[in-house]
CSV table of C-alpha atoms in Angstrom, one decimal:
chain,number,residue,atom,x,y,z
A,557,MET,CA,-70.8,41.0,-63.3
A,558,ARG,CA,-72.6,38.0,-62.2
A,559,ALA,CA,-74.2,36.6,-65.5
A,560,LEU,CA,-70.5,37.5,-67.3
A,561,ARG,CA,-68.9,35.2,-64.8
A,562,LEU,CA,-72.0,32.5,-65.7
A,563,ARG,CA,-71.5,33.3,-69.4
A,564,ALA,CA,-67.9,33.1,-69.0
A,565,CYS,CA,-68.0,29.6,-66.2
A,566,ALA,CA,-70.5,28.1,-69.1
A,567,ALA,CA,-67.9,28.7,-72.1
A,568,ALA,CA,-65.1,27.6,-70.8
A,569,LEU,CA,-67.2,24.1,-69.5
A,570,ALA,CA,-68.3,23.6,-73.0
A,571,CYS,CA,-65.3,22.8,-74.1
A,572,VAL,CA,-64.6,20.0,-71.8
A,573,ALA,CA,-66.3,17.6,-74.8
A,574,GLY,CA,-63.2,18.6,-76.6
A,575,LEU,CA,-61.2,16.9,-74.9
A,576,PHE,CA,-62.7,14.2,-73.5
A,577,ALA,CA,-62.4,13.1,-77.2
A,578,ALA,CA,-58.0,13.1,-77.1
A,579,ALA,CA,-56.7,10.2,-76.6
A,580,GLY,CA,-53.5,9.1,-74.6
A,581,GLU,CA,-51.4,11.4,-71.7
A,582,ALA,CA,-52.0,14.9,-71.1
A,583,SER,CA,-50.0,17.5,-73.3
A,584,ALA,CA,-48.3,19.9,-72.7
A,585,ALA,CA,-50.4,23.2,-71.9
A,586,PRO,CA,-49.1,26.8,-71.3
A,587,ALA,CA,-52.1,28.2,-69.5
A,588,TYR,CA,-55.1,26.6,-68.1
A,589,THR,CA,-58.4,28.3,-67.4
A,590,VAL,CA,-59.9,27.7,-63.9
A,591,VAL,CA,-64.0,27.0,-63.4
A,592,ASP,CA,-65.6,27.0,-60.1
A,593,LEU,CA,-68.0,23.5,-59.3
A,594,GLY,CA,-70.7,25.4,-57.0
A,595,THR,CA,-71.6,23.6,-53.9
A,596,LEU,CA,-74.6,21.4,-52.5
A,597,GLY,CA,-76.0,24.8,-51.1
A,598,GLY,CA,-73.5,25.6,-48.7
A,599,LYS,CA,-70.5,28.2,-48.3
A,600,THR,CA,-67.7,25.8,-49.3
A,601,SER,CA,-66.8,22.3,-51.4
A,602,THR,CA,-63.5,20.9,-52.3
A,603,ALA,CA,-62.9,17.7,-54.6
A,604,THR,CA,-61.3,14.9,-54.5
A,605,GLY,CA,-60.8,13.0,-56.9
A,606,ILE,CA,-62.0,13.1,-60.5
A,607,ASP,CA,-61.9,10.2,-63.6
A,608,GLY,CA,-63.2,10.8,-67.2
A,609,ARG,CA,-64.9,13.4,-66.7
A,610,THR,CA,-67.2,12.8,-62.7
A,611,VAL,CA,-65.4,15.5,-59.9
A,612,VAL,CA,-66.0,14.1,-56.6
A,613,GLY,CA,-65.4,15.7,-52.7
A,614,ASP,CA,-68.2,17.0,-50.6
A,615,SER,CA,-69.5,19.8,-50.0
A,616,LEU,CA,-71.7,22.3,-47.3
A,617,THR,CA,-75.3,21.8,-47.8
A,618,ALA,CA,-78.2,24.6,-47.9
A,619,GLY,CA,-77.6,26.9,-44.5
A,620,ASP,CA,-74.3,24.6,-44.0
A,621,ALA,CA,-76.2,22.4,-41.7
A,622,ALA,CA,-73.7,18.9,-43.4
A,623,THR,CA,-71.6,18.4,-45.6
A,624,HIS,CA,-72.6,15.9,-48.2
A,625,ALA,CA,-70.4,13.7,-50.9
A,626,PHE,CA,-71.0,15.3,-54.5
A,627,ALA,CA,-70.3,13.9,-57.4
A,628,TYR,CA,-70.2,17.1,-60.5
A,629,ASP,CA,-71.2,15.9,-64.0
A,630,LEU,CA,-68.2,18.2,-66.2
A,631,ARG,CA,-70.2,17.7,-70.3
A,632,ARG,CA,-73.3,18.6,-68.2
A,633,GLY,CA,-72.7,21.2,-65.8
A,634,ARG,CA,-74.4,19.7,-63.3
A,635,MET,CA,-73.7,18.7,-58.5
A,636,THR,CA,-74.9,15.5,-57.4
A,637,ASP,CA,-75.9,14.8,-54.1
A,638,LEU,CA,-74.7,11.5,-53.2
A,639,GLY,CA,-76.4,11.6,-49.9
A,640,THR,CA,-75.4,9.9,-46.5
A,641,LEU,CA,-76.1,6.4,-44.9
A,642,GLY,CA,-78.0,7.6,-43.1
A,643,GLY,CA,-76.0,10.4,-40.7
A,644,ASN,CA,-75.6,13.7,-41.6
A,645,ASP,CA,-72.5,14.3,-43.0
A,646,SER,CA,-70.2,12.1,-46.0
A,647,ARG,CA,-67.6,12.9,-47.9
A,648,ALA,CA,-65.8,11.0,-51.4
A,649,VAL,CA,-62.9,10.2,-51.3
A,650,ALA,CA,-62.2,8.7,-54.6
A,651,VAL,CA,-64.2,7.8,-58.2
A,652,ASP,CA,-63.0,5.2,-61.1
A,653,ARG,CA,-65.4,5.2,-64.0
A,654,PRO,CA,-69.1,4.9,-62.5
A,655,TYR,CA,-68.5,4.6,-58.9
A,656,VAL,CA,-67.5,7.6,-56.3
A,657,VAL,CA,-66.6,6.0,-53.1
A,658,GLY,CA,-66.7,7.6,-49.2
A,659,VAL,CA,-67.6,7.5,-45.8
A,660,SER,CA,-70.3,8.1,-44.2
A,661,GLU,CA,-72.2,9.1,-40.8
A,662,LEU,CA,-75.1,6.8,-40.0
A,663,PRO,CA,-77.8,7.2,-37.6
A,664,GLU,CA,-76.2,6.1,-34.8
A,665,ALA,CA,-73.7,9.3,-33.3
A,666,GLY,CA,-70.1,8.6,-34.1
A,667,VAL,CA,-69.8,5.5,-36.4
A,668,GLU,CA,-69.7,5.9,-39.8
A,669,HIS,CA,-69.2,3.4,-42.8
A,670,ALA,CA,-67.7,2.9,-45.7
A,671,PHE,CA,-70.7,3.6,-49.5
A,672,ALA,CA,-70.0,2.6,-52.8
A,673,TYR,CA,-72.3,5.2,-55.2
A,674,ASP,CA,-72.9,4.0,-58.9
A,675,LEU,CA,-73.7,6.7,-61.0
A,676,ARG,CA,-75.6,4.6,-64.0
A,677,LYS,CA,-78.7,3.9,-61.1
A,678,GLY,CA,-78.1,6.2,-58.5
A,679,ARG,CA,-77.4,3.8,-56.2
A,680,LEU,CA,-75.4,4.2,-52.6
A,681,ARG,CA,-74.3,1.0,-50.7
A,682,ASP,CA,-73.1,0.8,-47.4
A,683,LEU,CA,-69.9,-2.2,-47.7
A,684,GLY,CA,-70.2,-2.7,-44.7
A,685,THR,CA,-67.6,-4.0,-42.1
A,686,LEU,CA,-66.0,-6.7,-40.9
A,687,GLY,CA,-68.0,-7.6,-38.0
A,688,GLY,CA,-66.7,-4.1,-36.0
A,689,SER,CA,-68.6,-1.1,-36.1
A,690,THR,CA,-66.3,1.3,-38.8
A,691,SER,CA,-65.2,0.9,-42.2
A,692,VAL,CA,-63.2,3.8,-43.3
A,693,VAL,CA,-62.5,3.4,-47.7
A,694,THR,CA,-59.8,4.8,-49.3
A,695,ALA,CA,-59.2,3.7,-53.0
A,696,VAL,CA,-60.8,2.0,-55.8
A,697,GLN,CA,-60.4,0.3,-58.6
A,698,GLY,CA,-62.3,-1.1,-61.5
A,699,HIS,CA,-64.7,-3.8,-59.1
A,700,THR,CA,-62.2,-3.4,-56.2
A,701,VAL,CA,-62.8,-0.9,-52.9
A,702,VAL,CA,-60.2,-1.5,-50.6
A,703,GLY,CA,-59.6,0.6,-47.2
A,704,ARG,CA,-60.2,-0.6,-43.2
A,705,SER,CA,-62.6,-2.2,-40.9
A,706,THR,CA,-62.8,-2.4,-37.1
A,707,LEU,CA,-63.1,-6.3,-36.2
A,708,ALA,CA,-65.8,-7.8,-33.5
A,709,GLY,CA,-65.2,-5.7,-30.1
A,710,ASP,CA,-63.9,-3.0,-32.2
A,711,THR,CA,-60.5,-3.6,-30.5
A,712,VAL,CA,-58.2,-4.6,-33.3
A,713,THR,CA,-58.5,-2.8,-37.3
A,714,HIS,CA,-57.5,-5.2,-40.3
A,715,ALA,CA,-57.8,-3.7,-44.1
A,716,PHE,CA,-60.1,-5.1,-46.2
A,717,ALA,CA,-60.5,-5.9,-50.2
A,718,TYR,CA,-65.0,-5.5,-51.5
A,719,ASP,CA,-65.5,-6.6,-54.4
A,720,LEU,CA,-67.9,-4.6,-55.8
A,721,ARG,CA,-69.5,-7.7,-58.3
A,722,SER,CA,-70.1,-9.9,-55.2
A,723,GLY,CA,-70.9,-7.7,-52.7
A,724,VAL,CA,-68.2,-9.3,-50.6
A,725,MET,CA,-65.4,-7.9,-48.4
A,726,THR,CA,-62.6,-9.5,-47.9
A,727,ASP,CA,-60.1,-9.9,-44.5
A,728,LEU,CA,-56.5,-9.3,-46.0
A,729,GLY,CA,-55.3,-9.7,-42.2
A,730,SER,CA,-51.9,-8.4,-41.1
A,731,LEU,CA,-48.5,-9.8,-41.1
A,732,ALA,CA,-49.2,-9.6,-37.4
A,733,GLY,CA,-52.0,-12.3,-37.9
A,734,ALA,CA,-55.2,-12.0,-35.9
A,735,SER,CA,-54.2,-9.7,-33.0
A,736,GLY,CA,-52.3,-7.2,-36.3
A,737,SER,CA,-54.2,-4.4,-37.6
A,738,SER,CA,-53.2,-3.4,-40.9
A,739,ASP,CA,-54.6,-0.7,-43.5
A,740,ALA,CA,-55.4,-0.7,-47.1
A,741,THR,CA,-53.9,2.4,-48.9
A,742,ALA,CA,-54.0,1.2,-52.2
A,743,VAL,CA,-55.2,-0.8,-55.0
A,744,ASP,CA,-54.1,-1.6,-58.4
A,745,GLY,CA,-55.3,-5.0,-60.0
A,746,SER,CA,-55.1,-7.9,-58.0
A,747,VAL,CA,-52.9,-6.1,-55.8
A,748,VAL,CA,-53.8,-3.8,-52.3
A,749,VAL,CA,-50.8,-2.2,-51.0
A,750,GLY,CA,-50.7,-0.5,-47.1
A,751,ASP,CA,-48.9,-1.2,-44.0
A,752,SER,CA,-49.1,-3.7,-41.2
A,753,ASP,CA,-48.2,-4.3,-37.4
A,754,VAL,CA,-44.9,-7.0,-37.6
A,755,PRO,CA,-44.9,-10.0,-35.1
A,756,GLY,CA,-42.7,-8.1,-32.0
A,757,GLN,CA,-42.5,-4.5,-32.6
A,758,SER,CA,-44.1,-1.4,-32.1
A,759,GLU,CA,-43.3,-0.6,-35.4
A,760,ARG,CA,-45.4,-1.1,-39.1
A,761,HIS,CA,-44.0,-2.8,-41.8
A,762,ALA,CA,-45.0,-2.2,-45.7
A,763,PHE,CA,-47.4,-5.1,-46.7
A,764,ALA,CA,-48.4,-6.0,-50.3
A,765,TYR,CA,-51.3,-8.2,-50.7
A,766,ASP,CA,-52.3,-10.2,-54.0
A,767,SER,CA,-56.0,-11.6,-54.0
A,768,ARG,CA,-55.1,-14.2,-56.5
A,769,THR,CA,-53.6,-15.9,-53.6
A,770,GLY,CA,-54.6,-14.9,-51.0
A,771,ALA,CA,-50.6,-14.4,-49.7
A,772,MET,CA,-49.5,-11.3,-48.3
A,773,THR,CA,-45.9,-10.4,-48.6
A,774,ASP,CA,-43.5,-8.7,-46.1
A,775,ILE,CA,-42.1,-5.5,-48.6
A,776,GLY,CA,-39.5,-4.8,-45.3
A,777,THR,CA,-37.5,-1.2,-44.3
A,778,ILE,CA,-34.5,0.5,-45.6
A,779,GLU,CA,-32.5,2.2,-42.9
A,780,GLY,CA,-35.4,2.3,-40.5
A,781,ARG,CA,-37.8,0.7,-38.0
A,782,ALA,CA,-40.8,1.5,-40.1
A,783,SER,CA,-41.9,1.2,-43.1
A,784,ARG,CA,-45.9,2.3,-45.5
A,785,ALA,CA,-46.3,1.6,-49.0
A,786,THR,CA,-48.6,4.8,-50.0
A,787,ASP,CA,-49.1,3.6,-54.4
A,788,VAL,CA,-48.9,0.6,-56.8
A,789,ASP,CA,-48.4,0.9,-60.3
A,790,GLY,CA,-48.6,-2.7,-62.7
A,791,ARG,CA,-45.5,-4.5,-61.0
A,792,THR,CA,-44.2,-1.3,-58.4
A,793,VAL,CA,-44.5,-0.4,-55.1
A,794,VAL,CA,-43.2,2.7,-53.4
A,795,GLY,CA,-43.5,3.4,-50.1
A,796,SER,CA,-41.9,5.9,-47.3
A,797,SER,CA,-39.5,3.8,-45.1
A,798,ALA,CA,-37.3,6.1,-42.3
A,799,SER,CA,-36.5,9.0,-43.9
A,800,ASN,CA,-36.1,7.2,-47.0
A,801,ALA,CA,-38.8,6.4,-50.1
A,802,PHE,CA,-38.4,2.5,-52.0
A,803,ALA,CA,-39.7,0.9,-54.5
A,804,TYR,CA,-40.7,-3.0,-54.4
A,805,ASP,CA,-40.5,-4.5,-57.5
A,806,LEU,CA,-42.8,-7.4,-56.7
A,807,ARG,CA,-42.1,-10.2,-59.6
A,808,THR,CA,-38.1,-9.9,-58.1
A,809,GLY,CA,-38.6,-8.4,-54.8
A,810,ARG,CA,-35.7,-6.4,-55.6
A,811,LEU,CA,-35.9,-3.2,-52.3
A,812,THR,CA,-34.9,-0.3,-54.1
A,813,ASP,CA,-33.6,2.6,-52.0
A,814,LEU,CA,-34.9,5.7,-53.8
A,815,ASP,CA,-33.2,8.0,-50.5
A,816,TRP,CA,-34.7,10.9,-49.0
A,817,TRP,CA,-35.5,12.5,-51.8
A,818,MET,CA,-39.3,11.6,-52.1
A,819,MET,CA,-39.8,10.2,-48.7
A,820,VAL,CA,-43.6,12.5,-48.4
A,821,ARG,CA,-45.8,10.7,-49.5
A,822,PRO,CA,-44.0,8.5,-53.2
A,823,VAL,CA,-47.1,8.1,-55.5
A,824,VAL,CA,-46.4,6.2,-58.8
A,825,ASP,CA,-46.5,6.0,-62.7
A,826,ARG,CA,-45.4,2.8,-64.6
A,827,HIS,CA,-41.0,3.7,-64.3
A,828,THR,CA,-41.6,7.9,-62.8
A,829,VAL,CA,-41.7,8.3,-59.5
A,830,GLY,CA,-42.9,11.2,-57.7
A,831,GLY,CA,-42.2,12.8,-54.1
A,832,SER,CA,-41.0,15.6,-52.2
A,833,THR,CA,-38.4,15.9,-49.1
A,834,SER,CA,-39.2,18.5,-46.6
A,835,SER,CA,-39.4,21.4,-49.2
A,836,GLN,CA,-38.4,20.2,-52.3
A,837,ALA,CA,-40.5,17.3,-55.0
A,838,PHE,CA,-38.7,15.2,-57.9
A,839,THR,CA,-39.4,12.7,-60.0
A,840,TYR,CA,-37.4,9.3,-60.7
A,841,ASP,CA,-37.1,7.1,-63.8
A,842,LEU,CA,-36.3,3.4,-62.4
A,843,ARG,CA,-35.3,2.7,-65.7
A,844,THR,CA,-32.8,5.2,-65.8
A,845,GLY,CA,-32.1,6.7,-62.9
A,846,ALA,CA,-33.0,9.6,-63.8
A,847,LEU,CA,-34.0,12.5,-60.7
A,848,VAL,CA,-35.2,15.6,-61.9
A,849,GLU,CA,-36.3,18.4,-59.9
A,850,VAL,CA,-39.9,20.0,-60.2
A,851,PRO,CA,-38.6,24.1,-60.1
A,852,THR,CA,-40.8,25.9,-58.1
A,853,HIS,CA,-38.3,27.4,-55.4
A,854,ARG,CA,-41.1,29.3,-53.9
A,855,GLY,CA,-41.1,26.6,-50.1
A,856,VAL,CA,-42.3,23.3,-48.8
A,857,THR,CA,-43.0,22.1,-52.7
A,858,GLU,CA,-45.2,17.9,-52.8
A,859,ILE,CA,-46.5,16.3,-55.4
A,860,GLU,CA,-50.3,14.7,-56.0
A,861,GLN,CA,-49.5,12.9,-58.6
A,862,VAL,CA,-47.6,11.9,-61.4
A,863,ARG,CA,-49.2,11.0,-64.8
A,864,GLY,CA,-47.6,10.2,-67.6
A,865,ASP,CA,-45.2,13.3,-67.9
A,866,LEU,CA,-47.2,15.2,-65.9
A,867,VAL,CA,-47.1,15.9,-62.5
A,868,ILE,CA,-49.3,17.7,-60.6
A,869,GLY,CA,-48.9,19.1,-57.3
A,870,ASN,CA,-49.0,22.1,-54.5
A,871,VAL,CA,-46.8,25.0,-52.8
A,872,PHE,CA,-47.5,26.0,-49.4
A,873,ALA,CA,-44.9,28.8,-48.8
A,874,PRO,CA,-46.5,30.6,-47.5
A,875,ASN,CA,-49.8,31.2,-49.4
A,876,SER,CA,-50.4,27.5,-51.0
A,877,PHE,CA,-50.8,27.4,-54.8
A,878,ALA,CA,-51.1,24.5,-57.0
A,879,TYR,CA,-48.7,23.9,-59.8
A,880,THR,CA,-48.6,21.5,-63.1
A,881,PHE,CA,-45.0,20.1,-64.3
A,882,ARG,CA,-43.9,18.5,-67.1
A,883,ILE,CA,-41.4,16.2,-66.6
A,884,ASP,CA,-40.2,16.1,-70.2
A,885,THR,CA,-40.1,19.2,-71.4
A,886,GLY,CA,-38.9,21.1,-67.8
A,887,GLU,CA,-42.8,23.4,-68.1
A,888,LEU,CA,-44.0,24.7,-64.9
A,889,VAL,CA,-47.3,26.4,-64.8
A,890,GLN,CA,-48.7,28.5,-61.5
A,891,LEU,CA,-52.2,27.3,-61.5
A,892,SER,CA,-54.4,30.3,-61.6
A,893,SER,CA,-57.2,31.1,-58.9
A,894,LEU,CA,-60.7,32.1,-58.2
A,895,GLY,CA,-60.1,35.4,-56.8
A,896,GLY,CA,-58.6,34.6,-53.8
A,897,LEU,CA,-55.4,34.3,-53.0
A,898,ASN,CA,-54.8,30.4,-52.3
A,899,PHE,CA,-55.4,26.7,-54.1
A,900,GLN,CA,-55.0,23.5,-54.2
A,901,ALA,CA,-54.9,20.5,-56.6
A,902,VAL,CA,-55.8,17.0,-56.1
A,903,GLU,CA,-55.5,15.3,-59.5
A,904,ALA,CA,-55.7,15.1,-63.1
A,905,ASN,CA,-58.3,12.9,-65.7
A,906,ARG,CA,-56.3,11.3,-68.9
A,907,ASN,CA,-56.6,14.2,-70.3
A,908,GLY,CA,-55.0,16.9,-68.1
A,909,VAL,CA,-58.3,18.9,-66.7
A,910,VAL,CA,-57.0,18.7,-62.2
A,911,ALA,CA,-59.5,19.0,-59.8
A,912,GLY,CA,-58.9,20.4,-56.9
A,913,ARG,CA,-60.3,23.7,-54.6
A,914,ALA,CA,-59.5,27.5,-54.7
A,915,ALA,CA,-61.0,30.4,-52.4
A,916,LEU,CA,-63.6,33.1,-54.2
A,917,PRO,CA,-62.5,36.7,-53.5
A,918,PRO,CA,-61.8,38.3,-50.1
A,919,ALA,CA,-65.8,39.8,-48.9
A,920,TYR,CA,-63.4,42.5,-47.0
A,921,GLU,CA,-59.6,44.1,-48.0
A,922,TRP,CA,-58.1,42.5,-44.7
A,923,ASP,CA,-58.5,39.5,-45.9
A,924,ALA,CA,-56.6,36.9,-47.9
A,925,ASN,CA,-60.0,34.9,-49.5
A,926,GLY,CA,-63.4,34.4,-49.1
A,927,PRO,CA,-64.8,30.3,-49.5
A,928,PHE,CA,-63.5,28.1,-50.9
A,929,HIS,CA,-65.6,26.0,-53.6
A,930,ALA,CA,-64.8,22.9,-55.8
A,931,CYS,CA,-63.1,24.0,-59.2
A,932,VAL,CA,-61.2,22.2,-61.9
A,933,TRP,CA,-58.4,24.0,-64.4
A,934,LEU,CA,-58.9,23.3,-67.8
A,935,PRO,CA,-55.8,23.2,-70.0
A,936,ALA,CA,-55.9,25.6,-72.9
A,937,THR,CA,-56.5,23.5,-76.7
A,938,ALA,CA,-54.5,24.1,-79.7
């Protein structure tokens, strides 16, 4: 049985190469094949991102002694341990082409630094801090890594942008000046977004920072005192404010109220915004005003990513499962498991390969799940 499973996985991975040759956005797929990516020798692993043929995440090592970030090459079927910055644990957050970014413990107890791993050179780089003891990375695009770091004395945290070419970490400051705190959540081109303290208030506001001008813009709020930017694509920033979602046009400064339909962690791809309420998920077309419900009808439904007309998300009620949804055709596909009951998706690449984690078969009949492993779902080809 084990040999049959290994041959099946090898055959599934062999078809990935054909997917990389496809151009454009993901196409409609009536079925997916799930592939177990394994671990670094421990019991569990999970995927946190995918780009091209590279899946990243973290895994327990042999003996479950530590958790290490990994990069999995789908073409070669190989999982690489990215190591640490001298401490026990590390975890990957995102990948963009050759760069994997994440957080690692240092030899000093309780101290973590953001890192970048160059897949071409096999080199792990400590991104350092803004003068404090810790830093955290949240996103990467091209040569720009964004996150947050403590300043000297560790009393204030500021958003940063790190240039992988120059090795320079730029303090983005805050809307409240040097004494305020801020956090970066996403980056696209020269624009970094996140949330920041504002003068004279205990609530925070969403911001957009332009690295070309060094200007930080207060996006403001809708029907509330607090807001947070969660994603940016081109000139469109999305986020949530109190109980409403918003879209902000960086060219015009216009703030559009998206109501409560997408208040839970909105994401954006070009003109399409995705998000959810406490139970339903929706997409919204900023050009046409079309609101489309993701028809899972199974409980709490969330959206992880919108890529063109493809939506990636998860449902929680009472057991979690992952889905894909086509906005253009209305086709909803529940992804498959690795034998256990629960599984979750995090992201898809441009060819529609979905990364996430899924439970193996349980060891005992009264259990719903065995250990969770990182996995990918490969869309069926013509």
